[in-house]
């Protein structure tokens, strides 16, 4: 292979730039040209291609977001859109593609691989909901941001002796809620993978107050339902003065943590090596601190799920 492409797609995640940089620099070291594709699959369909060299990725490792920009493309989901993408790649002489993104983006990668293109995926989403890898790029940063916010809210919650409902991201996954809830010392963590039990919530909050706790924190993943409705129901049942804070997209931006920069650097470099070794429809992954490459399609059919031990730990520590 002489020329490969790289794109970022779907929701951005801190550390995507570190992954782009690693792809470009590893490829350069191996004498391979890299074409950056702007706005993910939308740019692939439109032929929005930009030659990248080592200099183009200077000074981006520590920046959140993605310098390649990202988008969700309706056209690429059609067979005609995918055929156009393949034509554009052939026309540009791009022989292999690295896709950096989450679940939807990696599904797109599988579609292209089925059409004969060599594709390697790099899991990058703050949601950490991709099976086969312990961590996705961006999760550690998002959890750190959420914990910092929880700690700040704890201060004001204590001063006013209030109950706070804090909504974190995760439309289908409770990974951010569980990790940030444990690290932030939340009394209650609500995630889409487990049913909401209001009797248990009330019991636990009241027990905390009796022990002299001045505040309480309920961390809820957005996929559970409206944080405002949950807050109203808890306030009605406990008579605790409650407030709701939605952290939203602040969890997606910001400087990636050292963990995410390191993970992205390792995954980006390995993705190039896998592609050049002839791998296709593969995903690079971090498993027990080792970088592996795995067959992509079965991973997308598998569900990552919540670690039940971690969920139990959250309950024990919140007692
Ligand atoms: O995939 C990451 C994620 O942050 C989800 O947790 C969230 O539901 C979604 O993206 C929101 O994405 P957007 O606002 O960009 O549509």
mmCIF file of N, CA, C and O in Angstrom, residues 125-185:
data_model
loop_
_atom_site.group_PDB
_atom_site.id
_atom_site.type_symbol
_atom_site.label_atom_id
_atom_site.label_comp_id
_atom_site.label_asym_id
_atom_site.label_seq_id
_atom_site.Cartn_x
_atom_site.Cartn_y
_atom_site.Cartn_z
ATOM 1 N N UNK A 125 -15.136 7.031 21.212
ATOM 2 C CA UNK A 125 -16.408 7.615 21.634
ATOM 3 C C UNK A 125 -16.351 7.776 23.141
ATOM 4 O O UNK A 125 -15.821 6.893 23.837
ATOM 5 N N UNK A 126 -16.912 8.862 23.633
ATOM 6 C CA UNK A 126 -16.873 9.040 25.090
ATOM 7 C C UNK A 126 -17.711 7.970 25.792
ATOM 8 O O UNK A 126 -17.553 7.741 26.978
ATOM 9 N N UNK A 127 -18.624 7.317 25.046
ATOM 10 C CA UNK A 127 -19.559 6.372 25.680
ATOM 11 C C UNK A 127 -18.930 5.053 26.150
ATOM 12 O O UNK A 127 -19.531 4.342 26.943
ATOM 13 N N UNK A 128 -17.761 4.705 25.636
ATOM 14 C CA UNK A 128 -17.089 3.430 25.964
ATOM 15 C C UNK A 128 -18.028 2.231 25.811
ATOM 16 O O UNK A 128 -18.048 1.328 26.649
ATOM 17 N N UNK A 129 -18.795 2.237 24.729
ATOM 18 C CA UNK A 129 -19.801 1.178 24.551
ATOM 19 C C UNK A 129 -19.466 0.232 23.391
ATOM 20 O O UNK A 129 -20.363 -0.375 22.806
ATOM 21 N N UNK A 130 -18.180 0.106 23.048
ATOM 22 C CA UNK A 130 -17.785 -0.796 21.958
ATOM 23 C C UNK A 130 -17.225 -2.083 22.581
ATOM 24 O O UNK A 130 -16.268 -2.029 23.366
ATOM 25 N N UNK A 131 -17.809 -3.208 22.209
ATOM 26 C CA UNK A 131 -17.330 -4.493 22.732
ATOM 27 C C UNK A 131 -15.930 -4.779 22.191
ATOM 28 O O UNK A 131 -15.558 -4.322 21.114
ATOM 29 N N UNK A 132 -15.149 -5.539 22.973
ATOM 30 C CA UNK A 132 -13.840 -5.998 22.503
ATOM 31 C C UNK A 132 -12.682 -5.131 22.960
ATOM 32 O O UNK A 132 -11.538 -5.541 22.879
ATOM 33 N N UNK A 133 -12.959 -3.924 23.421
ATOM 34 C CA UNK A 133 -11.886 -3.057 23.938
ATOM 35 C C UNK A 133 -12.256 -2.616 25.351
ATOM 36 O O UNK A 133 -13.428 -2.326 25.622
ATOM 37 N N UNK A 134 -11.267 -2.590 26.232
ATOM 38 C CA UNK A 134 -11.567 -2.148 27.604
ATOM 39 C C UNK A 134 -11.976 -0.678 27.599
ATOM 40 O O UNK A 134 -12.874 -0.282 28.336
ATOM 41 N N UNK A 135 -11.301 0.102 26.780
ATOM 42 C CA UNK A 135 -11.573 1.541 26.731
ATOM 43 C C UNK A 135 -11.649 2.050 25.305
ATOM 44 O O UNK A 135 -10.908 1.588 24.444
ATOM 45 N N UNK A 136 -12.537 3.000 25.078
ATOM 46 C CA UNK A 136 -12.559 3.730 23.812
ATOM 47 C C UNK A 136 -11.884 5.085 24.058
ATOM 48 O O UNK A 136 -11.883 5.587 25.196
ATOM 49 N N UNK A 137 -11.349 5.664 22.994
ATOM 50 C CA UNK A 137 -10.702 6.979 23.109
ATOM 51 C C UNK A 137 -11.755 8.018 23.521
ATOM 52 O O UNK A 137 -12.827 8.085 22.924
ATOM 53 N N UNK A 138 -11.480 8.791 24.538
ATOM 54 C CA UNK A 138 -12.371 9.879 24.962
ATOM 55 C C UNK A 138 -13.117 9.603 26.251
ATOM 56 O O UNK A 138 -13.535 10.530 26.948
ATOM 57 N N UNK A 139 -13.254 8.326 26.594
ATOM 58 C CA UNK A 139 -14.023 7.970 27.798
ATOM 59 C C UNK A 139 -13.355 8.527 29.059
ATOM 60 O O UNK A 139 -14.003 9.151 29.904
ATOM 61 N N UNK A 140 -12.057 8.308 29.170
ATOM 62 C CA UNK A 140 -11.351 8.737 30.384
ATOM 63 C C UNK A 140 -11.473 10.248 30.583
ATOM 64 O O UNK A 140 -11.701 10.726 31.692
ATOM 65 N N UNK A 141 -11.348 10.987 29.480
ATOM 66 C CA UNK A 141 -11.461 12.449 29.581
ATOM 67 C C UNK A 141 -12.872 12.851 30.003
ATOM 68 O O UNK A 141 -13.053 13.706 30.881
ATOM 69 N N UNK A 142 -13.882 12.223 29.374
ATOM 70 C CA UNK A 142 -15.271 12.583 29.686
ATOM 71 C C UNK A 142 -15.596 12.273 31.142
ATOM 72 O O UNK A 142 -16.268 13.064 31.827
ATOM 73 N N UNK A 143 -15.098 11.144 31.631
ATOM 74 C CA UNK A 143 -15.358 10.784 33.029
ATOM 75 C C UNK A 143 -14.676 11.806 33.953
ATOM 76 O O UNK A 143 -15.266 12.262 34.944
ATOM 77 N N UNK A 144 -13.461 12.195 33.599
ATOM 78 C CA UNK A 144 -12.752 13.208 34.407
ATOM 79 C C UNK A 144 -13.517 14.517 34.449
ATOM 80 O O UNK A 144 -13.638 15.156 35.508
ATOM 81 N N UNK A 145 -14.059 14.924 33.311
ATOM 82 C CA UNK A 145 -14.832 16.166 33.247
ATOM 83 C C UNK A 145 -16.084 16.047 34.116
ATOM 84 O O UNK A 145 -16.438 16.975 34.863
ATOM 85 N N UNK A 146 -16.757 14.901 34.025
ATOM 86 C CA UNK A 146 -17.983 14.701 34.808
ATOM 87 C C UNK A 146 -17.665 14.707 36.303
ATOM 88 O O UNK A 146 -18.389 15.319 37.098
ATOM 89 N N UNK A 147 -16.558 14.064 36.686
ATOM 90 C CA UNK A 147 -16.212 14.008 38.119
ATOM 91 C C UNK A 147 -15.872 15.403 38.640
ATOM 92 O O UNK A 147 -16.273 15.782 39.745
ATOM 93 N N UNK A 148 -15.167 16.167 37.818
ATOM 94 C CA UNK A 148 -14.845 17.530 38.257
ATOM 95 C C UNK A 148 -16.133 18.321 38.503
ATOM 96 O O UNK A 148 -16.269 19.022 39.503
ATOM 97 N N UNK A 149 -17.104 18.143 37.598
ATOM 98 C CA UNK A 149 -18.383 18.848 37.754
ATOM 99 C C UNK A 149 -19.126 18.356 38.999
ATOM 100 O O UNK A 149 -19.685 19.152 39.766
ATOM 101 N N UNK A 150 -19.108 17.047 39.223
ATOM 102 C CA UNK A 150 -19.795 16.484 40.404
ATOM 103 C C UNK A 150 -19.175 17.070 41.676
ATOM 104 O O UNK A 150 -19.880 17.479 42.606
ATOM 105 N N UNK A 151 -17.841 17.123 41.709
ATOM 106 C CA UNK A 151 -17.168 17.647 42.903
ATOM 107 C C UNK A 151 -17.543 19.109 43.161
ATOM 108 O O UNK A 151 -17.760 19.524 44.301
ATOM 109 N N UNK A 152 -17.656 19.874 42.088
ATOM 110 C CA UNK A 152 -18.044 21.285 42.252
ATOM 111 C C UNK A 152 -19.467 21.377 42.777
ATOM 112 O O UNK A 152 -19.779 22.187 43.662
ATOM 113 N N UNK A 153 -20.337 20.553 42.205
ATOM 114 C CA UNK A 153 -21.747 20.593 42.617
ATOM 115 C C UNK A 153 -21.879 20.140 44.074
ATOM 116 O O UNK A 153 -22.713 20.665 44.821
ATOM 117 N N UNK A 154 -21.044 19.179 44.490
ATOM 118 C CA UNK A 154 -21.069 18.709 45.883
ATOM 119 C C UNK A 154 -20.895 19.881 46.854
ATOM 120 O O UNK A 154 -21.557 19.937 47.901
ATOM 121 N N UNK A 155 -20.001 20.794 46.510
ATOM 122 C CA UNK A 155 -19.745 21.930 47.412
ATOM 123 C C UNK A 155 -21.007 22.744 47.632
ATOM 124 O O UNK A 155 -21.382 23.044 48.774
ATOM 125 N N UNK A 156 -21.660 23.101 46.526
ATOM 126 C CA UNK A 156 -22.859 23.927 46.678
ATOM 127 C C UNK A 156 -24.016 23.108 47.248
ATOM 128 O O UNK A 156 -24.828 23.612 48.027
ATOM 129 N N UNK A 157 -24.053 21.808 46.914
ATOM 130 C CA UNK A 157 -25.118 20.947 47.460
ATOM 131 C C UNK A 157 -25.009 20.883 48.982
ATOM 132 O O UNK A 157 -26.024 20.949 49.691
ATOM 133 N N UNK A 158 -23.780 20.792 49.496
ATOM 134 C CA UNK A 158 -23.580 20.729 50.950
ATOM 135 C C UNK A 158 -23.997 22.044 51.610
ATOM 136 O O UNK A 158 -24.708 22.058 52.616
ATOM 137 N N UNK A 159 -23.571 23.150 51.014
ATOM 138 C CA UNK A 159 -23.882 24.458 51.613
ATOM 139 C C UNK A 159 -25.388 24.658 51.774
ATOM 140 O O UNK A 159 -25.839 25.246 52.746
ATOM 141 N N UNK A 160 -26.135 24.168 50.784
ATOM 142 C CA UNK A 160 -27.591 24.377 50.812
ATOM 143 C C UNK A 160 -28.359 23.153 51.298
ATOM 144 O O UNK A 160 -29.587 23.169 51.303
ATOM 145 N N UNK A 161 -27.629 22.106 51.649
ATOM 146 C CA UNK A 161 -28.240 20.840 52.102
ATOM 147 C C UNK A 161 -29.256 20.323 51.090
ATOM 148 O O UNK A 161 -30.373 19.951 51.423
ATOM 149 N N UNK A 162 -28.830 20.334 49.842
ATOM 150 C CA UNK A 162 -29.739 19.947 48.762
ATOM 151 C C UNK A 162 -29.418 18.559 48.197
ATOM 152 O O UNK A 162 -28.309 18.055 48.357
ATOM 153 N N UNK A 163 -30.403 18.062 47.460
ATOM 154 C CA UNK A 163 -30.197 16.865 46.662
ATOM 155 C C UNK A 163 -29.992 17.318 45.214
ATOM 156 O O UNK A 163 -30.757 18.154 44.728
ATOM 157 N N UNK A 164 -28.975 16.800 44.556
ATOM 158 C CA UNK A 164 -28.733 17.158 43.146
ATOM 159 C C UNK A 164 -28.879 15.944 42.237
ATOM 160 O O UNK A 164 -28.359 14.862 42.536
ATOM 161 N N UNK A 165 -29.568 16.157 41.137
ATOM 162 C CA UNK A 165 -29.639 15.148 40.086
ATOM 163 C C UNK A 165 -28.693 15.645 38.999
ATOM 164 O O UNK A 165 -28.885 16.752 38.476
ATOM 165 N N UNK A 166 -27.677 14.864 38.654
ATOM 166 C CA UNK A 166 -26.716 15.291 37.635
ATOM 167 C C UNK A 166 -26.803 14.330 36.446
ATOM 168 O O UNK A 166 -26.542 13.131 36.603
ATOM 169 N N UNK A 167 -27.195 14.881 35.311
ATOM 170 C CA UNK A 167 -27.306 14.019 34.119
ATOM 171 C C UNK A 167 -26.003 14.029 33.338
ATOM 172 O O UNK A 167 -25.466 15.082 33.006
ATOM 173 N N UNK A 168 -25.496 12.837 33.056
ATOM 174 C CA UNK A 168 -24.292 12.705 32.226
ATOM 175 C C UNK A 168 -24.679 12.056 30.905
ATOM 176 O O UNK A 168 -25.775 11.522 30.765
ATOM 177 N N UNK A 169 -23.758 12.081 29.927
ATOM 178 C CA UNK A 169 -24.091 11.526 28.605
ATOM 179 C C UNK A 169 -24.139 9.997 28.625
ATOM 180 O O UNK A 169 -23.615 9.351 29.535
ATOM 181 N N UNK A 170 -24.731 9.457 27.606
ATOM 182 C CA UNK A 170 -24.881 8.004 27.468
ATOM 183 C C UNK A 170 -26.317 7.697 27.096
ATOM 184 O O UNK A 170 -27.147 7.421 27.953
ATOM 185 N N UNK A 171 -26.620 7.810 25.782
ATOM 186 C CA UNK A 171 -28.000 7.618 25.345
ATOM 187 C C UNK A 171 -28.419 6.165 25.502
ATOM 188 O O UNK A 171 -29.558 5.858 25.766
ATOM 189 N N UNK A 172 -27.427 5.265 25.293
ATOM 190 C CA UNK A 172 -27.750 3.840 25.399
ATOM 191 C C UNK A 172 -26.853 3.136 26.413
ATOM 192 O O UNK A 172 -26.969 1.935 26.589
ATOM 193 N N UNK A 173 -25.966 3.865 27.013
ATOM 194 C CA UNK A 173 -24.953 3.215 27.847
ATOM 195 C C UNK A 173 -24.752 3.945 29.174
ATOM 196 O O UNK A 173 -24.694 5.171 29.221
ATOM 197 N N UNK A 174 -24.606 3.155 30.246
ATOM 198 C CA UNK A 174 -24.399 3.745 31.573
ATOM 199 C C UNK A 174 -22.942 3.799 31.983
ATOM 200 O O UNK A 174 -22.631 4.028 33.157
ATOM 201 N N UNK A 175 -22.019 3.611 31.032
ATOM 202 C CA UNK A 175 -20.593 3.542 31.404
ATOM 203 C C UNK A 175 -20.091 4.842 32.034
ATOM 204 O O UNK A 175 -19.398 4.815 33.053
ATOM 205 N N UNK A 176 -20.433 5.976 31.439
ATOM 206 C CA UNK A 176 -19.940 7.252 31.992
ATOM 207 C C UNK A 176 -20.573 7.481 33.361
ATOM 208 O O UNK A 176 -19.905 7.894 34.315
ATOM 209 N N UNK A 177 -21.872 7.201 33.466
ATOM 210 C CA UNK A 177 -22.578 7.429 34.737
ATOM 211 C C UNK A 177 -21.976 6.568 35.844
ATOM 212 O O UNK A 177 -21.723 7.050 36.960
ATOM 213 N N UNK A 178 -21.716 5.311 35.532
ATOM 214 C CA UNK A 178 -21.209 4.406 36.564
ATOM 215 C C UNK A 178 -19.804 4.829 37.016
ATOM 216 O O UNK A 178 -19.534 4.944 38.217
ATOM 217 N N UNK A 179 -18.933 5.079 36.049
ATOM 218 C CA UNK A 179 -17.553 5.452 36.405
ATOM 219 C C UNK A 179 -17.510 6.792 37.135
ATOM 220 O O UNK A 179 -16.863 6.925 38.184
ATOM 221 N N UNK A 180 -18.227 7.788 36.612
ATOM 222 C CA UNK A 180 -18.155 9.118 37.245
ATOM 223 C C UNK A 180 -18.923 9.120 38.559
ATOM 224 O O UNK A 180 -18.547 9.816 39.507
ATOM 225 N N UNK A 181 -19.979 8.315 38.645
ATOM 226 C CA UNK A 181 -20.746 8.243 39.893
ATOM 227 C C UNK A 181 -19.918 7.642 41.017
ATOM 228 O O UNK A 181 -19.916 8.142 42.139
ATOM 229 N N UNK A 182 -19.176 6.585 40.699
ATOM 230 C CA UNK A 182 -18.333 5.964 41.741
ATOM 231 C C UNK A 182 -17.201 6.923 42.118
ATOM 232 O O UNK A 182 -16.966 7.199 43.298
ATOM 233 N N UNK A 183 -16.519 7.449 41.097
ATOM 234 C CA UNK A 183 -15.370 8.334 41.379
ATOM 235 C C UNK A 183 -15.816 9.635 42.041
ATOM 236 O O UNK A 183 -15.036 10.251 42.778
ATOM 237 N N UNK A 184 -17.050 10.049 41.804
ATOM 238 C CA UNK A 184 -17.551 11.299 42.393
ATOM 239 C C UNK A 184 -18.317 11.074 43.695
ATOM 240 O O UNK A 184 -18.843 12.020 44.275
ATOM 241 N N UNK A 185 -18.377 9.816 44.145
ATOM 242 C CA UNK A 185 -19.006 9.518 45.438
ATOM 243 C C UNK A 185 -20.512 9.695 45.455
ATOM 244 O O UNK A 185 -21.099 10.037 46.500
#
